Amino acid sequence: IAINGDFHMVTASEGPQLRVLAKHRMTMQAGDEVQIFTYDGSRLPNRKILSLEAEGGRNEADDAFLAGQKMNGRLKQTALKEAYQVVLDAPVDVPVGSLICSADRIGSGFVIRNCRLGFNRSRGILVKAGHGEITGNQIEGSAMTAILVAPEFWWLEAGLSDDLVISNNHIIDGGGMGIAIMALGGNGALAPTGAFRNITVRGNQIRGGAMPAMLLSSIRGLVDSDNTVKPDESKALNSWEIGAWGQNGIEPVMLPNSQPTPLNP
């Protein structure tokens, strides 16, 4: 199960004006509220688009930048062809390679409840939207992370999740992590606190799978309670799956760059 929208890439910024390459079809329009995810992994305050106009095609500078990026090779060749001028309601300062998407077109407002799935080659549930609920599902035998919440520079898949509840799921004998919430910038850096906001992870049971059973990162307003994890110590993540968050050791539950919300006693 996958829920996401499209990121578009910023190639220049001056005050409130951005030059943006559309992933494929431009999925933003004037009046949209947008999320901005910078190349170094920071999330800027949401802005509103005042105007959006076509501005020709990709140029040699774009080609040179894209050639050095760790992203899907087919996207480099077949996507990001058309440029647009986007004017926002306030100035922003973002480096080349930052990402932007419409906050209204990423699939937010979803519910995934009481599903049974698994024995698939990658993830069980892959979500990049917010204002949603992942509750009461059973996921067995996923080759990779069972529940993954993550924007992806590699695929230009948006966006950044807010107000999300992940509760009472049963995750059994996966090959990767049980629940992972993480955001990596285009430079590979783990996003600082605030890439995700107001995330509740409660009452989940994870049996088997690799460590960490739960990686809950870059969250401002995290509620982590009543989860049971029993990872399989004979399993390990692939080396390419372990970022800076795991270079100094891996624990069953990890909360890098997250700001937990204290629970009332």
PDB file of C-alpha atoms in Angstrom:
ATOM      1  CA  ILE A   1       0.000   0.000   0.000  1.00  0.00           C
ATOM      2  CA  ALA A   2       1.585   3.296  -1.093  1.00  0.00           C
ATOM      3  CA  ILE A   3       0.255   6.830  -0.567  1.00  0.00           C
ATOM      4  CA  ASN A   4       2.251   9.770  -1.901  1.00  0.00           C
ATOM      5  CA  GLY A   5       2.430  12.725  -4.250  1.00  0.00           C
ATOM      6  CA  ASP A   6       5.227  14.189  -6.375  1.00  0.00           C
ATOM      7  CA  PHE A   7       8.102  16.444  -5.427  1.00  0.00           C
ATOM      8  CA  HIS A   8       9.419  18.999  -7.916  1.00  0.00           C
ATOM      9  CA  MET A   9      12.991  20.292  -7.775  1.00  0.00           C
ATOM     10  CA  VAL A  10      14.111  23.845  -7.044  1.00  0.00           C
ATOM     11  CA  THR A  11      17.052  24.948  -9.195  1.00  0.00           C
ATOM     12  CA  ALA A  12      17.224  28.632  -8.170  1.00  0.00           C
ATOM     13  CA  SER A  13      15.680  30.981  -5.619  1.00  0.00           C
ATOM     14  CA  GLU A  14      15.646  34.748  -5.180  1.00  0.00           C
ATOM     15  CA  GLY A  15      13.361  36.219  -2.562  1.00  0.00           C
ATOM     16  CA  PRO A  16       9.898  34.717  -3.035  1.00  0.00           C
ATOM     17  CA  GLN A  17      10.648  33.585  -6.603  1.00  0.00           C
ATOM     18  CA  LEU A  18      11.735  30.021  -7.399  1.00  0.00           C
ATOM     19  CA  ARG A  19      12.754  28.258 -10.589  1.00  0.00           C
ATOM     20  CA  VAL A  20      11.360  24.729 -10.400  1.00  0.00           C
ATOM     21  CA  LEU A  21      11.732  21.645 -12.590  1.00  0.00           C
ATOM     22  CA  ALA A  22       8.548  19.579 -12.679  1.00  0.00           C
ATOM     23  CA  LYS A  23       9.003  15.864 -11.997  1.00  0.00           C
ATOM     24  CA  HIS A  24       6.627  14.953 -14.830  1.00  0.00           C
ATOM     25  CA  ARG A  25       3.305  16.779 -14.988  1.00  0.00           C
ATOM     26  CA  MET A  26       3.245  19.918 -12.858  1.00  0.00           C
ATOM     27  CA  THR A  27       1.037  19.083  -9.865  1.00  0.00           C
ATOM     28  CA  MET A  28       1.079  22.499  -8.179  1.00  0.00           C
ATOM     29  CA  GLN A  29      -0.996  25.562  -9.020  1.00  0.00           C
ATOM     30  CA  ALA A  30      -1.589  29.103  -7.796  1.00  0.00           C
ATOM     31  CA  GLY A  31      -3.337  29.118  -4.448  1.00  0.00           C
ATOM     32  CA  ASP A  32      -1.794  25.857  -3.226  1.00  0.00           C
ATOM     33  CA  GLU A  33      -0.112  25.555   0.151  1.00  0.00           C
ATOM     34  CA  VAL A  34       3.295  23.959  -0.389  1.00  0.00           C
ATOM     35  CA  GLN A  35       5.805  21.963   1.634  1.00  0.00           C
ATOM     36  CA  ILE A  36       9.489  22.773   1.115  1.00  0.00           C
ATOM     37  CA  PHE A  37      12.173  20.186   1.944  1.00  0.00           C
ATOM     38  CA  THR A  38      15.670  21.597   1.559  1.00  0.00           C
ATOM     39  CA  TYR A  39      18.618  19.749   0.050  1.00  0.00           C
ATOM     40  CA  ASP A  40      20.241  19.425   3.479  1.00  0.00           C
ATOM     41  CA  GLY A  41      17.103  17.880   5.006  1.00  0.00           C
ATOM     42  CA  SER A  42      15.481  20.874   6.715  1.00  0.00           C
ATOM     43  CA  ARG A  43      11.769  21.530   6.483  1.00  0.00           C
ATOM     44  CA  LEU A  44      10.766  25.160   5.972  1.00  0.00           C
ATOM     45  CA  PRO A  45       7.420  26.640   7.039  1.00  0.00           C
ATOM     46  CA  ASN A  46       4.656  25.968   4.530  1.00  0.00           C
ATOM     47  CA  ARG A  47       4.071  28.742   1.994  1.00  0.00           C
ATOM     48  CA  LYS A  48       1.350  29.644  -0.490  1.00  0.00           C
ATOM     49  CA  ILE A  49       1.821  29.901  -4.253  1.00  0.00           C
ATOM     50  CA  LEU A  50       0.807  33.307  -5.614  1.00  0.00           C
ATOM     51  CA  SER A  51       1.605  32.516  -9.257  1.00  0.00           C
ATOM     52  CA  LEU A  52       3.057  29.715 -11.377  1.00  0.00           C
ATOM     53  CA  GLU A  53       4.096  30.033 -15.038  1.00  0.00           C
ATOM     54  CA  ALA A  54       5.948  27.829 -17.532  1.00  0.00           C
ATOM     55  CA  GLU A  55       9.522  28.985 -18.179  1.00  0.00           C
ATOM     56  CA  GLY A  56      11.074  26.785 -20.834  1.00  0.00           C
ATOM     57  CA  GLY A  57      13.057  23.586 -20.419  1.00  0.00           C
ATOM     58  CA  ARG A  58      15.986  22.076 -18.599  1.00  0.00           C
ATOM     59  CA  ASN A  59      19.368  23.682 -19.267  1.00  0.00           C
ATOM     60  CA  GLU A  60      23.034  22.642 -19.144  1.00  0.00           C
ATOM     61  CA  ALA A  61      23.426  23.753 -15.521  1.00  0.00           C
ATOM     62  CA  ASP A  62      20.478  21.540 -14.564  1.00  0.00           C
ATOM     63  CA  ASP A  63      22.030  18.587 -16.409  1.00  0.00           C
ATOM     64  CA  ALA A  64      25.354  19.071 -14.634  1.00  0.00           C
ATOM     65  CA  PHE A  65      23.717  19.205 -11.203  1.00  0.00           C
ATOM     66  CA  LEU A  66      21.485  16.176 -11.798  1.00  0.00           C
ATOM     67  CA  ALA A  67      24.412  14.111 -13.071  1.00  0.00           C
ATOM     68  CA  GLY A  68      25.961  14.190  -9.596  1.00  0.00           C
ATOM     69  CA  GLN A  69      22.842  13.309  -7.620  1.00  0.00           C
ATOM     70  CA  LYS A  70      22.016  10.013  -5.926  1.00  0.00           C
ATOM     71  CA  MET A  71      18.612   9.513  -7.482  1.00  0.00           C
ATOM     72  CA  ASN A  72      16.969   7.103  -9.865  1.00  0.00           C
ATOM     73  CA  GLY A  73      18.831   7.113 -13.170  1.00  0.00           C
ATOM     74  CA  ARG A  74      15.673   6.893 -15.253  1.00  0.00           C
ATOM     75  CA  LEU A  75      14.272   9.992 -13.554  1.00  0.00           C
ATOM     76  CA  LYS A  76      17.451  11.868 -14.417  1.00  0.00           C
ATOM     77  CA  GLN A  77      16.987  10.992 -18.062  1.00  0.00           C
ATOM     78  CA  THR A  78      13.221  11.124 -18.609  1.00  0.00           C
ATOM     79  CA  ALA A  79      11.864  13.466 -15.915  1.00  0.00           C
ATOM     80  CA  LEU A  80      12.577  17.018 -14.748  1.00  0.00           C
ATOM     81  CA  LYS A  81      12.346  18.373 -18.296  1.00  0.00           C
ATOM     82  CA  GLU A  82      10.096  21.432 -17.906  1.00  0.00           C
ATOM     83  CA  ALA A  83      10.898  24.560 -15.867  1.00  0.00           C
ATOM     84  CA  TYR A  84       8.434  26.840 -14.088  1.00  0.00           C
ATOM     85  CA  GLN A  85       8.612  30.162 -12.293  1.00  0.00           C
ATOM     86  CA  VAL A  86       6.904  29.905  -8.915  1.00  0.00           C
ATOM     87  CA  VAL A  87       6.209  32.981  -6.796  1.00  0.00           C
ATOM     88  CA  LEU A  88       5.474  32.383  -3.099  1.00  0.00           C
ATOM     89  CA  ASP A  89       3.784  34.585  -0.524  1.00  0.00           C
ATOM     90  CA  ALA A  90       7.061  35.160   1.379  1.00  0.00           C
ATOM     91  CA  PRO A  91      10.804  35.057   0.629  1.00  0.00           C
ATOM     92  CA  VAL A  92      12.644  31.764   1.066  1.00  0.00           C
ATOM     93  CA  ASP A  93      16.317  30.885   0.842  1.00  0.00           C
ATOM     94  CA  VAL A  94      16.823  27.331  -0.405  1.00  0.00           C
ATOM     95  CA  PRO A  95      19.813  25.607  -2.019  1.00  0.00           C
ATOM     96  CA  VAL A  96      19.727  24.016  -5.455  1.00  0.00           C
ATOM     97  CA  GLY A  97      18.202  20.543  -5.289  1.00  0.00           C
ATOM     98  CA  SER A  98      15.620  21.378  -2.643  1.00  0.00           C
ATOM     99  CA  LEU A  99      12.181  19.848  -3.123  1.00  0.00           C
ATOM    100  CA  ILE A 100       8.706  21.378  -3.176  1.00  0.00           C
ATOM    101  CA  CYS A 101       5.234  19.845  -3.376  1.00  0.00           C
ATOM    102  CA  SER A 102       1.597  20.776  -2.989  1.00  0.00           C
ATOM    103  CA  ALA A 103       0.492  19.944   0.548  1.00  0.00           C
ATOM    104  CA  ASP A 104      -2.999  19.374  -0.891  1.00  0.00           C
ATOM    105  CA  ARG A 105      -1.981  16.637  -3.360  1.00  0.00           C
ATOM    106  CA  ILE A 106      -0.039  14.015  -1.441  1.00  0.00           C
ATOM    107  CA  GLY A 107      -2.930  11.803  -0.309  1.00  0.00           C
ATOM    108  CA  SER A 108      -3.501  13.229   3.168  1.00  0.00           C
ATOM    109  CA  GLY A 109      -6.642  12.329   5.101  1.00  0.00           C
ATOM    110  CA  PHE A 110      -6.291   8.558   4.637  1.00  0.00           C
ATOM    111  CA  VAL A 111      -7.150   5.531   6.768  1.00  0.00           C
ATOM    112  CA  ILE A 112      -5.492   2.102   6.465  1.00  0.00           C
ATOM    113  CA  ARG A 113      -7.359  -0.090   8.932  1.00  0.00           C
ATOM    114  CA  ASN A 114      -7.760  -3.817   9.575  1.00  0.00           C
ATOM    115  CA  CYS A 115      -5.801  -4.949   6.513  1.00  0.00           C
ATOM    116  CA  ARG A 116      -3.803  -8.148   6.229  1.00  0.00           C
ATOM    117  CA  LEU A 117      -0.805  -8.054   3.935  1.00  0.00           C
ATOM    118  CA  GLY A 118       2.739  -9.284   3.493  1.00  0.00           C
ATOM    119  CA  PHE A 119       5.144 -11.693   1.790  1.00  0.00           C
ATOM    120  CA  ASN A 120       6.068  -8.886  -0.591  1.00  0.00           C
ATOM    121  CA  ARG A 121       9.465  -7.954  -2.020  1.00  0.00           C
ATOM    122  CA  SER A 122       9.777  -4.549  -0.315  1.00  0.00           C
ATOM    123  CA  ARG A 123       7.611  -2.579   2.153  1.00  0.00           C
ATOM    124  CA  GLY A 124       4.163  -3.444   3.436  1.00  0.00           C
ATOM    125  CA  ILE A 125       2.822   0.105   3.878  1.00  0.00           C
ATOM    126  CA  LEU A 126       4.704   3.091   2.425  1.00  0.00           C
ATOM    127  CA  VAL A 127       3.217   6.477   3.305  1.00  0.00           C
ATOM    128  CA  LYS A 128       4.342  10.052   2.647  1.00  0.00           C
ATOM    129  CA  ALA A 129       1.056  11.769   3.469  1.00  0.00           C
ATOM    130  CA  GLY A 130      -0.385  13.070   6.722  1.00  0.00           C
ATOM    131  CA  HIS A 131      -3.579  13.558   8.711  1.00  0.00           C
ATOM    132  CA  GLY A 132      -4.029   9.810   8.566  1.00  0.00           C
ATOM    133  CA  GLU A 133      -4.323   6.583  10.476  1.00  0.00           C
ATOM    134  CA  ILE A 134      -2.588   3.194  10.148  1.00  0.00           C
ATOM    135  CA  THR A 135      -4.412   0.995  12.640  1.00  0.00           C
ATOM    136  CA  GLY A 136      -5.131  -2.638  13.368  1.00  0.00           C
ATOM    137  CA  ASN A 137      -3.229  -4.124  10.440  1.00  0.00           C
ATOM    138  CA  GLN A 138      -1.309  -7.403  10.278  1.00  0.00           C
ATOM    139  CA  ILE A 139       1.853  -7.357   8.174  1.00  0.00           C
ATOM    140  CA  GLU A 140       3.804 -10.578   7.825  1.00  0.00           C
ATOM    141  CA  GLY A 141       6.975 -11.409   5.945  1.00  0.00           C
ATOM    142  CA  SER A 142       7.731  -8.083   4.267  1.00  0.00           C
ATOM    143  CA  ALA A 143      11.220  -8.252   2.790  1.00  0.00           C
ATOM    144  CA  MET A 144      11.987  -4.715   3.939  1.00  0.00           C
ATOM    145  CA  THR A 145      10.411  -2.250   6.412  1.00  0.00           C
ATOM    146  CA  ALA A 146       6.825  -3.213   7.243  1.00  0.00           C
ATOM    147  CA  ILE A 147       5.540   0.356   7.808  1.00  0.00           C
ATOM    148  CA  LEU A 148       7.664   3.135   6.337  1.00  0.00           C
ATOM    149  CA  VAL A 149       6.870   6.857   6.530  1.00  0.00           C
ATOM    150  CA  ALA A 150       9.459   8.695   4.455  1.00  0.00           C
ATOM    151  CA  PRO A 151       9.783  11.251   1.671  1.00  0.00           C
ATOM    152  CA  GLU A 152      12.202  10.067  -1.009  1.00  0.00           C
ATOM    153  CA  PHE A 153      14.726  12.150  -2.920  1.00  0.00           C
ATOM    154  CA  TRP A 154      15.635   9.041  -4.963  1.00  0.00           C
ATOM    155  CA  TRP A 155      12.141   8.777  -6.489  1.00  0.00           C
ATOM    156  CA  LEU A 156      10.999  12.409  -5.874  1.00  0.00           C
ATOM    157  CA  GLU A 157       8.029  11.077  -3.924  1.00  0.00           C
ATOM    158  CA  ALA A 158       6.305  13.540  -1.571  1.00  0.00           C
ATOM    159  CA  GLY A 159       5.650  14.661   1.128  1.00  0.00           C
ATOM    160  CA  LEU A 160       6.284  15.259   4.863  1.00  0.00           C
ATOM    161  CA  SER A 161       3.788  13.679   7.257  1.00  0.00           C
ATOM    162  CA  ASP A 162       1.966  15.511  10.049  1.00  0.00           C
ATOM    163  CA  ASP A 163      -0.765  14.404  12.466  1.00  0.00           C
ATOM    164  CA  LEU A 164      -0.352  10.688  11.891  1.00  0.00           C
ATOM    165  CA  VAL A 165      -1.400   7.780  14.137  1.00  0.00           C
ATOM    166  CA  ILE A 166       0.216   4.335  13.839  1.00  0.00           C
ATOM    167  CA  SER A 167      -1.473   2.064  16.358  1.00  0.00           C
ATOM    168  CA  ASN A 168      -2.298  -1.537  17.251  1.00  0.00           C
ATOM    169  CA  ASN A 169      -0.566  -3.085  14.263  1.00  0.00           C
ATOM    170  CA  HIS A 170       0.888  -6.611  14.384  1.00  0.00           C
ATOM    171  CA  ILE A 171       4.153  -6.982  12.459  1.00  0.00           C
ATOM    172  CA  ILE A 172       5.553 -10.488  12.128  1.00  0.00           C
ATOM    173  CA  ASP A 173       8.813 -11.954  10.802  1.00  0.00           C
ATOM    174  CA  GLY A 174       9.854  -9.208   8.408  1.00  0.00           C
ATOM    175  CA  GLY A 175      13.264  -8.914   6.823  1.00  0.00           C
ATOM    176  CA  GLY A 176      13.779  -5.279   7.801  1.00  0.00           C
ATOM    177  CA  MET A 177      12.548  -2.777  10.386  1.00  0.00           C
ATOM    178  CA  GLY A 178       9.049  -2.969  11.797  1.00  0.00           C
ATOM    179  CA  ILE A 179       8.174   0.735  11.793  1.00  0.00           C
ATOM    180  CA  ALA A 180      10.438   3.450  10.391  1.00  0.00           C
ATOM    181  CA  ILE A 181       9.804   7.176  10.143  1.00  0.00           C
ATOM    182  CA  MET A 182      12.713   9.006   8.548  1.00  0.00           C
ATOM    183  CA  ALA A 183      13.609  11.782   6.142  1.00  0.00           C
ATOM    184  CA  LEU A 184      16.949  12.133   4.363  1.00  0.00           C
ATOM    185  CA  GLY A 185      18.009  15.248   2.482  1.00  0.00           C
ATOM    186  CA  GLY A 186      19.388  15.128  -1.024  1.00  0.00           C
ATOM    187  CA  ASN A 187      22.859  15.157   0.557  1.00  0.00           C
ATOM    188  CA  GLY A 188      22.014  12.037   2.571  1.00  0.00           C
ATOM    189  CA  ALA A 189      21.807  13.826   5.940  1.00  0.00           C
ATOM    190  CA  LEU A 190      19.146  12.798   8.449  1.00  0.00           C
ATOM    191  CA  ALA A 191      16.609  15.591   8.741  1.00  0.00           C
ATOM    192  CA  PRO A 192      16.628  17.633  11.953  1.00  0.00           C
ATOM    193  CA  THR A 193      13.725  17.727  14.379  1.00  0.00           C
ATOM    194  CA  GLY A 194      10.515  18.951  12.768  1.00  0.00           C
ATOM    195  CA  ALA A 195      10.545  17.238   9.384  1.00  0.00           C
ATOM    196  CA  PHE A 196       7.538  15.339  10.778  1.00  0.00           C
ATOM    197  CA  ARG A 197       5.084  16.760  13.305  1.00  0.00           C
ATOM    198  CA  ASN A 198       2.652  15.255  15.795  1.00  0.00           C
ATOM    199  CA  ILE A 199       3.153  11.540  15.230  1.00  0.00           C
ATOM    200  CA  THR A 200       1.664   8.918  17.578  1.00  0.00           C
ATOM    201  CA  VAL A 201       3.062   5.366  17.604  1.00  0.00           C
ATOM    202  CA  ARG A 202       1.087   3.356  20.165  1.00  0.00           C
ATOM    203  CA  GLY A 203       0.200  -0.233  21.000  1.00  0.00           C
ATOM    204  CA  ASN A 204       2.070  -1.891  18.129  1.00  0.00           C
ATOM    205  CA  GLN A 205       3.509  -5.410  18.399  1.00  0.00           C
ATOM    206  CA  ILE A 206       6.626  -6.238  16.385  1.00  0.00           C
ATOM    207  CA  ARG A 207       7.981  -9.800  16.436  1.00  0.00           C
ATOM    208  CA  GLY A 208      10.997 -10.796  14.386  1.00  0.00           C
ATOM    209  CA  GLY A 209      12.692  -8.612  11.815  1.00  0.00           C
ATOM    210  CA  ALA A 210      15.955  -6.714  12.055  1.00  0.00           C
ATOM    211  CA  MET A 211      16.999  -3.989  14.507  1.00  0.00           C
ATOM    212  CA  PRO A 212      15.961  -1.337  15.008  1.00  0.00           C
ATOM    213  CA  ALA A 213      12.438  -2.654  15.307  1.00  0.00           C
ATOM    214  CA  MET A 214      11.350   0.995  15.422  1.00  0.00           C
ATOM    215  CA  LEU A 215      13.248   3.986  14.019  1.00  0.00           C
ATOM    216  CA  LEU A 216      11.260   7.126  14.835  1.00  0.00           C
ATOM    217  CA  SER A 217      13.321  10.101  13.695  1.00  0.00           C
ATOM    218  CA  SER A 218      13.089  13.835  12.976  1.00  0.00           C
ATOM    219  CA  ILE A 219       9.706  14.186  14.734  1.00  0.00           C
ATOM    220  CA  ARG A 220       8.501  17.190  16.698  1.00  0.00           C
ATOM    221  CA  GLY A 221       5.670  16.017  18.937  1.00  0.00           C
ATOM    222  CA  LEU A 222       6.276  12.258  19.098  1.00  0.00           C
ATOM    223  CA  VAL A 223       4.082  10.037  21.265  1.00  0.00           C
ATOM    224  CA  ASP A 224       5.724   6.610  21.643  1.00  0.00           C
ATOM    225  CA  SER A 225       3.826   4.372  24.073  1.00  0.00           C
ATOM    226  CA  ASP A 226       2.831   0.784  24.823  1.00  0.00           C
ATOM    227  CA  ASN A 227       4.731  -0.739  21.910  1.00  0.00           C
ATOM    228  CA  THR A 228       6.187  -4.262  22.199  1.00  0.00           C
ATOM    229  CA  VAL A 229       9.272  -5.151  20.145  1.00  0.00           C
ATOM    230  CA  LYS A 230      11.113  -8.484  19.914  1.00  0.00           C
ATOM    231  CA  PRO A 231      13.539  -8.274  16.977  1.00  0.00           C
ATOM    232  CA  ASP A 232      15.344 -11.316  15.598  1.00  0.00           C
ATOM    233  CA  GLU A 233      19.036 -10.914  16.452  1.00  0.00           C
ATOM    234  CA  SER A 234      20.012 -13.207  13.567  1.00  0.00           C
ATOM    235  CA  LYS A 235      18.698 -10.658  11.035  1.00  0.00           C
ATOM    236  CA  ALA A 236      20.417  -7.426  10.010  1.00  0.00           C
ATOM    237  CA  LEU A 237      19.701  -4.536   7.696  1.00  0.00           C
ATOM    238  CA  ASN A 238      21.578  -4.176   4.440  1.00  0.00           C
ATOM    239  CA  SER A 239      24.546  -1.810   4.772  1.00  0.00           C
ATOM    240  CA  TRP A 240      22.918   0.690   2.386  1.00  0.00           C
ATOM    241  CA  GLU A 241      19.878   0.912   4.680  1.00  0.00           C
ATOM    242  CA  ILE A 242      21.939   2.161   7.638  1.00  0.00           C
ATOM    243  CA  GLY A 243      22.491   5.905   7.629  1.00  0.00           C
ATOM    244  CA  ALA A 244      24.360   8.168  10.019  1.00  0.00           C
ATOM    245  CA  TRP A 245      21.710   7.348  12.627  1.00  0.00           C
ATOM    246  CA  GLY A 246      23.153   3.835  12.986  1.00  0.00           C
ATOM    247  CA  GLN A 247      26.900   4.363  12.640  1.00  0.00           C
ATOM    248  CA  ASN A 248      27.498   4.288  16.405  1.00  0.00           C
ATOM    249  CA  GLY A 249      25.398   1.217  17.077  1.00  0.00           C
ATOM    250  CA  ILE A 250      21.844   0.008  16.601  1.00  0.00           C
ATOM    251  CA  GLU A 251      19.293  -0.481  19.370  1.00  0.00           C
ATOM    252  CA  PRO A 252      15.839  -2.128  19.280  1.00  0.00           C
ATOM    253  CA  VAL A 253      14.148   1.305  19.411  1.00  0.00           C
ATOM    254  CA  MET A 254      15.855   4.489  18.185  1.00  0.00           C
ATOM    255  CA  LEU A 255      14.590   8.083  18.297  1.00  0.00           C
ATOM    256  CA  PRO A 256      17.276  10.218  16.588  1.00  0.00           C
ATOM    257  CA  ASN A 257      16.464  13.916  16.175  1.00  0.00           C
ATOM    258  CA  SER A 258      12.992  13.386  17.644  1.00  0.00           C
ATOM    259  CA  GLN A 259      11.312  15.434  20.363  1.00  0.00           C
ATOM    260  CA  PRO A 260       8.994  13.218  22.406  1.00  0.00           C
ATOM    261  CA  THR A 261       5.806  14.618  23.883  1.00  0.00           C
ATOM    262  CA  PRO A 262       5.690  13.828  27.642  1.00  0.00           C
ATOM    263  CA  LEU A 263       2.746  11.614  28.583  1.00  0.00           C
ATOM    264  CA  ASN A 264       0.584  12.485  31.577  1.00  0.00           C
ATOM    265  CA  PRO A 265       1.253  10.142  34.520  1.00  0.00           C
TER     266      PRO A 265
END
